[in-house]
mmCIF file of C-alpha atoms in Angstrom:
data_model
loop_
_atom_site.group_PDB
_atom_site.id
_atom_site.type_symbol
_atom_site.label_atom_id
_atom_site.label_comp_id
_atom_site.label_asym_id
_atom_site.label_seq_id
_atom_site.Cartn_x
_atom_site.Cartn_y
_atom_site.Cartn_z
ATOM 1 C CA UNK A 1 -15.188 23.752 -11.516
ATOM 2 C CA UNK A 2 -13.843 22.160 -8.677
ATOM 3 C CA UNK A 3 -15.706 22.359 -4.823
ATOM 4 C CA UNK A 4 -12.804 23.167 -3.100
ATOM 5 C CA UNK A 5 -10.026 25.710 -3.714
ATOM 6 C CA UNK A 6 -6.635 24.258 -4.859
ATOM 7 C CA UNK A 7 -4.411 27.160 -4.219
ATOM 8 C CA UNK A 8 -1.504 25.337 -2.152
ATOM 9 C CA UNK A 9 -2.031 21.614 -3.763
ATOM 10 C CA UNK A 10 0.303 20.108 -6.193
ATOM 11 C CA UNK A 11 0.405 16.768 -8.284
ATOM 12 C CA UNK A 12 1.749 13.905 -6.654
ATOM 13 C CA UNK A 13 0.978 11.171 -8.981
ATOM 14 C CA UNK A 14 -1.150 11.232 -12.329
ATOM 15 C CA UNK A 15 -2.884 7.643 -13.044
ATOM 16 C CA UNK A 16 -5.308 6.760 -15.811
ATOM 17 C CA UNK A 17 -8.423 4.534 -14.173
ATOM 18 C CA UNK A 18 -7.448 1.553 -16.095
ATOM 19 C CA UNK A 19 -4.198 1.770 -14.404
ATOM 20 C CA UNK A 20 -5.243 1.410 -10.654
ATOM 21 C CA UNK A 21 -8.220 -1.045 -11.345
ATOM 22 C CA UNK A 22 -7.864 -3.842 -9.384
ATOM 23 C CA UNK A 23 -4.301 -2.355 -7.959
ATOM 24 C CA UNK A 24 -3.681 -1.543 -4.787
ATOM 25 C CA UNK A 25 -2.053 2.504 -4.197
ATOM 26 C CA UNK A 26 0.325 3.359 -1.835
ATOM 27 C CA UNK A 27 0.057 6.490 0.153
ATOM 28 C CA UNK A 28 2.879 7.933 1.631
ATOM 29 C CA UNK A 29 2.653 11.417 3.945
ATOM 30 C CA UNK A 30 6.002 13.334 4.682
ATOM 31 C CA UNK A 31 5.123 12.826 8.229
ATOM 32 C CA UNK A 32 5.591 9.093 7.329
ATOM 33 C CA UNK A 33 1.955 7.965 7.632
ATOM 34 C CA UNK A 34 1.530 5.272 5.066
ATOM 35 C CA UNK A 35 -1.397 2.805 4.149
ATOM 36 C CA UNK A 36 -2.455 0.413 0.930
ATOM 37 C CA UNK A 37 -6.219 1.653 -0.869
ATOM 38 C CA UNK A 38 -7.637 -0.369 -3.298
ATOM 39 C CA UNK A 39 -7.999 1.611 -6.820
ATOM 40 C CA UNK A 40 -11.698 0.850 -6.893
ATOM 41 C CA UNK A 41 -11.982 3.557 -4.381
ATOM 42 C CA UNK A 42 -11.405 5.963 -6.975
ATOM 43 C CA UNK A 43 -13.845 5.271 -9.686
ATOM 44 C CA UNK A 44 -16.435 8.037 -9.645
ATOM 45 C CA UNK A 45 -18.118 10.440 -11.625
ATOM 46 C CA UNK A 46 -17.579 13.257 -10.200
ATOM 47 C CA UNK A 47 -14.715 16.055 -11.216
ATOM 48 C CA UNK A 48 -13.084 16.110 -7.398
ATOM 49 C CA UNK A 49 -12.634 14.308 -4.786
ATOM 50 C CA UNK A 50 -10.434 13.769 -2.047
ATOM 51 C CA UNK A 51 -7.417 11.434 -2.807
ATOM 52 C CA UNK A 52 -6.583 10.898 0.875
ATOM 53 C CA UNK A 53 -7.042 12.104 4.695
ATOM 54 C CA UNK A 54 -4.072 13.963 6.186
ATOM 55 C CA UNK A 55 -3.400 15.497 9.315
ATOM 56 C CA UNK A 56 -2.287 18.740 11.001
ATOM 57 C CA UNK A 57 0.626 20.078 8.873
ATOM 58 C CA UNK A 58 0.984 16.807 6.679
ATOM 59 C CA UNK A 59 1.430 16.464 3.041
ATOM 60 C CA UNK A 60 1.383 13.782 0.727
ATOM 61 C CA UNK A 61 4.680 12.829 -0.708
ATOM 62 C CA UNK A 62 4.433 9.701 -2.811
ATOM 63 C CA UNK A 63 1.610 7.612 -4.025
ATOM 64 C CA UNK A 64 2.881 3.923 -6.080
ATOM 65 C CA UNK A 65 1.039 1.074 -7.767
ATOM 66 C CA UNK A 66 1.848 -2.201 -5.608
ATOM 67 C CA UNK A 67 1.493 -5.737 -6.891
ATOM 68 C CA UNK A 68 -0.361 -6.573 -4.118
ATOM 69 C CA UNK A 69 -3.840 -7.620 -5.559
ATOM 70 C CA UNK A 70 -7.361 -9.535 -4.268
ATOM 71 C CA UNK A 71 -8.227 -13.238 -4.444
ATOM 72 C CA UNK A 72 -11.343 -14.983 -3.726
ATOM 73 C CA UNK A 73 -10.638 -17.208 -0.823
ATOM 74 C CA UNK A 74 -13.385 -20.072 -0.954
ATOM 75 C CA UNK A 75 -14.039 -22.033 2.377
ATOM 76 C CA UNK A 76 -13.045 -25.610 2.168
ATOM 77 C CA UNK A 77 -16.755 -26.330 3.036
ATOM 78 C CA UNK A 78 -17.530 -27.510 -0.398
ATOM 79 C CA UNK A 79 -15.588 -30.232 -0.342
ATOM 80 C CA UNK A 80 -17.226 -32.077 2.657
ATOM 81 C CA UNK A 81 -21.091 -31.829 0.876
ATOM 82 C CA UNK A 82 -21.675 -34.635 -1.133
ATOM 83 C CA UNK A 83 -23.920 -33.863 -4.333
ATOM 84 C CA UNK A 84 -24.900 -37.104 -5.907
ATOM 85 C CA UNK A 85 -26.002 -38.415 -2.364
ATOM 86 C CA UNK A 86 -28.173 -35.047 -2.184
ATOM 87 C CA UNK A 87 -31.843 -35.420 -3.165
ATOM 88 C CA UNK A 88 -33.585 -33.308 -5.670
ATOM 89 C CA UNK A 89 -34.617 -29.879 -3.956
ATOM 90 C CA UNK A 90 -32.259 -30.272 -1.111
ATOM 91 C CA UNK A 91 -30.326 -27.692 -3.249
ATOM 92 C CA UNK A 92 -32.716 -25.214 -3.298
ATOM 93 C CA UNK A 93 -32.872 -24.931 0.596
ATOM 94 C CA UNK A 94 -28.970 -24.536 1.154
ATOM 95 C CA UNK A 95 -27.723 -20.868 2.294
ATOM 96 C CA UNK A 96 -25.169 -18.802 0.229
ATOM 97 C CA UNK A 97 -21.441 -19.557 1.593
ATOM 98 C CA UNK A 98 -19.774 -16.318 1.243
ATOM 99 C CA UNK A 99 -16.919 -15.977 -0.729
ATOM 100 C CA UNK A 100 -14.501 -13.815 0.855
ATOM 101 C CA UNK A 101 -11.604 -11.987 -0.238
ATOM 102 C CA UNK A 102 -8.055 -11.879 0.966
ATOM 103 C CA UNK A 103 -5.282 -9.689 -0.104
ATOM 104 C CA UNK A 104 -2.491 -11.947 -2.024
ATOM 105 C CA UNK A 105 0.908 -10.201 -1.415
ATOM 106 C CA UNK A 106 3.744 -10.087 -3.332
ATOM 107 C CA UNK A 107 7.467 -9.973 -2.307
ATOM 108 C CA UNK A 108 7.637 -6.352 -2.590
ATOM 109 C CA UNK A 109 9.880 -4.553 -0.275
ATOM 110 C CA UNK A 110 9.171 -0.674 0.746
ATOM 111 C CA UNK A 111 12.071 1.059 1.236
ATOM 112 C CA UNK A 112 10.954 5.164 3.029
ATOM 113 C CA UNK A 113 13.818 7.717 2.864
ATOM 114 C CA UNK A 114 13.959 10.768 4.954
ATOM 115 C CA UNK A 115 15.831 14.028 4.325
ATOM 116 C CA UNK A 116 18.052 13.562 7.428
ATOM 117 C CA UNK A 117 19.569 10.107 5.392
ATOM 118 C CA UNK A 118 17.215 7.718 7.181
ATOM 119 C CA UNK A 119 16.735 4.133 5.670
ATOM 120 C CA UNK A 120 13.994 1.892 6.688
ATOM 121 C CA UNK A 121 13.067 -1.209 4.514
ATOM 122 C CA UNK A 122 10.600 -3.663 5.246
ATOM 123 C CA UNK A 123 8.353 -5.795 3.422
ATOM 124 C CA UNK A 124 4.861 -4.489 2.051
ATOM 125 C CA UNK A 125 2.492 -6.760 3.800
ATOM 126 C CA UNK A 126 3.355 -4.824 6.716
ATOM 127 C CA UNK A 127 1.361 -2.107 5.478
ATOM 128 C CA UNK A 128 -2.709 -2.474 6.046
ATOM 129 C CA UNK A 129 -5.114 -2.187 3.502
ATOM 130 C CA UNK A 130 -7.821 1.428 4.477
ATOM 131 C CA UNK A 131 -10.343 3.279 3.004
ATOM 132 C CA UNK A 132 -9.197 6.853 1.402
ATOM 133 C CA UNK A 133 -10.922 8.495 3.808
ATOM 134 C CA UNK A 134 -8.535 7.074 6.693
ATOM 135 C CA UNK A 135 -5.127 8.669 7.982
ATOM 136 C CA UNK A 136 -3.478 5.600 7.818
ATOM 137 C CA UNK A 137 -1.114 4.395 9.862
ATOM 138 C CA UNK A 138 2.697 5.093 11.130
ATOM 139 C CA UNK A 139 5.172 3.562 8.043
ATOM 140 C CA UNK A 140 8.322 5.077 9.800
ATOM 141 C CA UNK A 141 9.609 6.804 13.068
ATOM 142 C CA UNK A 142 10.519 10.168 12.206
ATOM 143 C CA UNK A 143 13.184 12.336 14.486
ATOM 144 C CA UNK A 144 12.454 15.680 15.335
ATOM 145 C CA UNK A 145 12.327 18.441 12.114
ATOM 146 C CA UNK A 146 12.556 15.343 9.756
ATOM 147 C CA UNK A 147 10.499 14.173 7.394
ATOM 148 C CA UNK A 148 9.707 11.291 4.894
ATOM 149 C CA UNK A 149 11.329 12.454 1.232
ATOM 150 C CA UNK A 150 11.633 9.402 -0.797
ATOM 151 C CA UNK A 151 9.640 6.131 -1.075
ATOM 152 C CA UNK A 152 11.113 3.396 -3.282
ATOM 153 C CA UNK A 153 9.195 0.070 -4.554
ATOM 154 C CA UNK A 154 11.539 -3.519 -4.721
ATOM 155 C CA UNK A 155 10.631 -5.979 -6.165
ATOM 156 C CA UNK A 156 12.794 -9.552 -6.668
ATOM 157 C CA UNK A 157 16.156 -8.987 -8.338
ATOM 158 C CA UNK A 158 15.051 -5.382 -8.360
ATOM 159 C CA UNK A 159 18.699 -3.678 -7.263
ATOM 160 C CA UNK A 160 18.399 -0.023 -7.085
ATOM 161 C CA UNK A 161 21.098 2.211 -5.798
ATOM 162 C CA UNK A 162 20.245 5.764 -4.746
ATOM 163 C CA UNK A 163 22.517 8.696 -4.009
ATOM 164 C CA UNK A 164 21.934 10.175 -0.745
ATOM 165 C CA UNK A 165 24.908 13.452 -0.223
ATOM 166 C CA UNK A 166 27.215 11.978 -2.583
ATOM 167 C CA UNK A 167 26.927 8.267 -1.219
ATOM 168 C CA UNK A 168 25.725 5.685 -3.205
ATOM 169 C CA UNK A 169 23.017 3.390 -1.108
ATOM 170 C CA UNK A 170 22.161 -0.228 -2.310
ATOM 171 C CA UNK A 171 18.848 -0.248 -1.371
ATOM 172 C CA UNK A 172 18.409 -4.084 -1.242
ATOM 173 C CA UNK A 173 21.551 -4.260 1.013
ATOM 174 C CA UNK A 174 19.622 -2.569 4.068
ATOM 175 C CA UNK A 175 19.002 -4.154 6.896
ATOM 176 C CA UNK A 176 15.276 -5.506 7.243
ATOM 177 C CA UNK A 177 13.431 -3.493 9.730
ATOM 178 C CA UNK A 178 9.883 -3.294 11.369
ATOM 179 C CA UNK A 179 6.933 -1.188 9.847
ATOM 180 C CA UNK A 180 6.695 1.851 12.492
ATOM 181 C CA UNK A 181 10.364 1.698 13.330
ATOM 182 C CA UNK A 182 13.373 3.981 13.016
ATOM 183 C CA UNK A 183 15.437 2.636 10.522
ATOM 184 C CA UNK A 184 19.001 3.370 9.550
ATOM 185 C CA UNK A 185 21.203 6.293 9.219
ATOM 186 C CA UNK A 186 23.196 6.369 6.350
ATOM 187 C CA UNK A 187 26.657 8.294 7.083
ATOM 188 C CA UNK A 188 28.365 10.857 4.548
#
C-alpha cells in the first residue's frame, strides 16, 4: 500500500540499490530542469517515497547513472605536524581535522534533446550535485511549446549517432555549449 495515489505516474527508470550506491543519478524534467543526487539518498525502508521535486506541469523524463563519484579530500595539514618531535600526550589534546568530500568528475558529456530537434551538449560537471527533495536547476533553454525528449550519456570514444526526422546526428560532433543555454537546431 502506497501513501499516495499513482493514477497518472509511470516508470522512468527501474534500479536495484546496489546499482546506485555510491553513484550519482541524473534527473532530467521535460521542462529541462536537471540536477546530479547521490544514490544514498534513496536507501530507505519504507515502500514509497518521492524520487524527485517537480514543478507546475513538469514531468520527469530521464533519470541515468553518471560516473561521477565521491573522494575524500584530506587537507594538506598533516604534512606540516611533525610526530616524532611530538611528546607523549600531545596527541591526545589535538582536534579532529575533518575530512571532507569532493565530487571527482569524469569526462562525461550530457547531450539533452528536445522534440523541436534541439541539441545542447556540454560537459557533466556543469550540472550541481542536490538533495531529491530540490527542483534542480535549468539544464537547457527551452522555446515556447517545446520540451526536453531525449537525454544521452558520452563518455570517451563513446560515438553515438541518433536519428532525429530521418537525419542521422553524431552526437560527439556538436558543438560544446553552456549548461542553461539554447543549444543547436538540427535541420531536416
Amino acid at each position: 500500500l502506497g501513501n499516495y495515489s499513482s493514477e497518472g505516474e509511470s516508470i522512468v527508470a527501474l534500479m536495484s540499490s546496489n546499482m546506485i550506491k555510491d553513484k550519482k543519478l541524473l534527473f532530467t524534467t521535460k521542462l529541462g530542469m536537471i540536477k546530479l543526487v547521490d544514490g544514498s539518498e534513496f536507501e530507505t525502508n519504507r515502500k514509497t517515497m518521492a524520487a524527485t521535486k517537480l514543478g507546475k506541469d513538469d514531468e520527469l523524463v530521464s533519470v541515468k547513472i553518471t560516473r561521477v563519484s565521491e573522494r575524500e579530500a584530506v587537507p594538506d595539514d598533516f604534512e606540516s605536524l611533525d610526530y616524532e618531535q611530538m611528546e607523549f600526550g600531545q596527541m591526545d589534546n589535538m582536534v579532529d581535522v575533518p575530512v571532507e568530500t569532493e565530487l571527482r568528475y569524469t569526462r562525461e558529456i550530457l547531450v539533452i534533446q528536445t522534440e523541436e530537434g534541439i541539441f545542447l551538449r556540454f560537459p557533466i560537471k556543469e550540472v550541481p550535485e542536490m538533495k531529491k527533495s530540490t527542483l534542480g536547476v535549468k539544464g537547457i533553454k527551452l522555446n515556447a511549446n517545446d520540451y526536453v525528449s531525449n537525454v544521452y550519456l558520452l563518455d570517451v570514444g563513446d560515438n553515438e549517432v541518433v536519428e532525429y526526422k530521418g537525419k542521422q546526428v553524431d552526437l560527439r560532433k556538436l558543438k560544446i555549449g553552456k549548461r542553461g543555454t539554447k543549444g543547436v537546431k538540427v535541420r531536416r
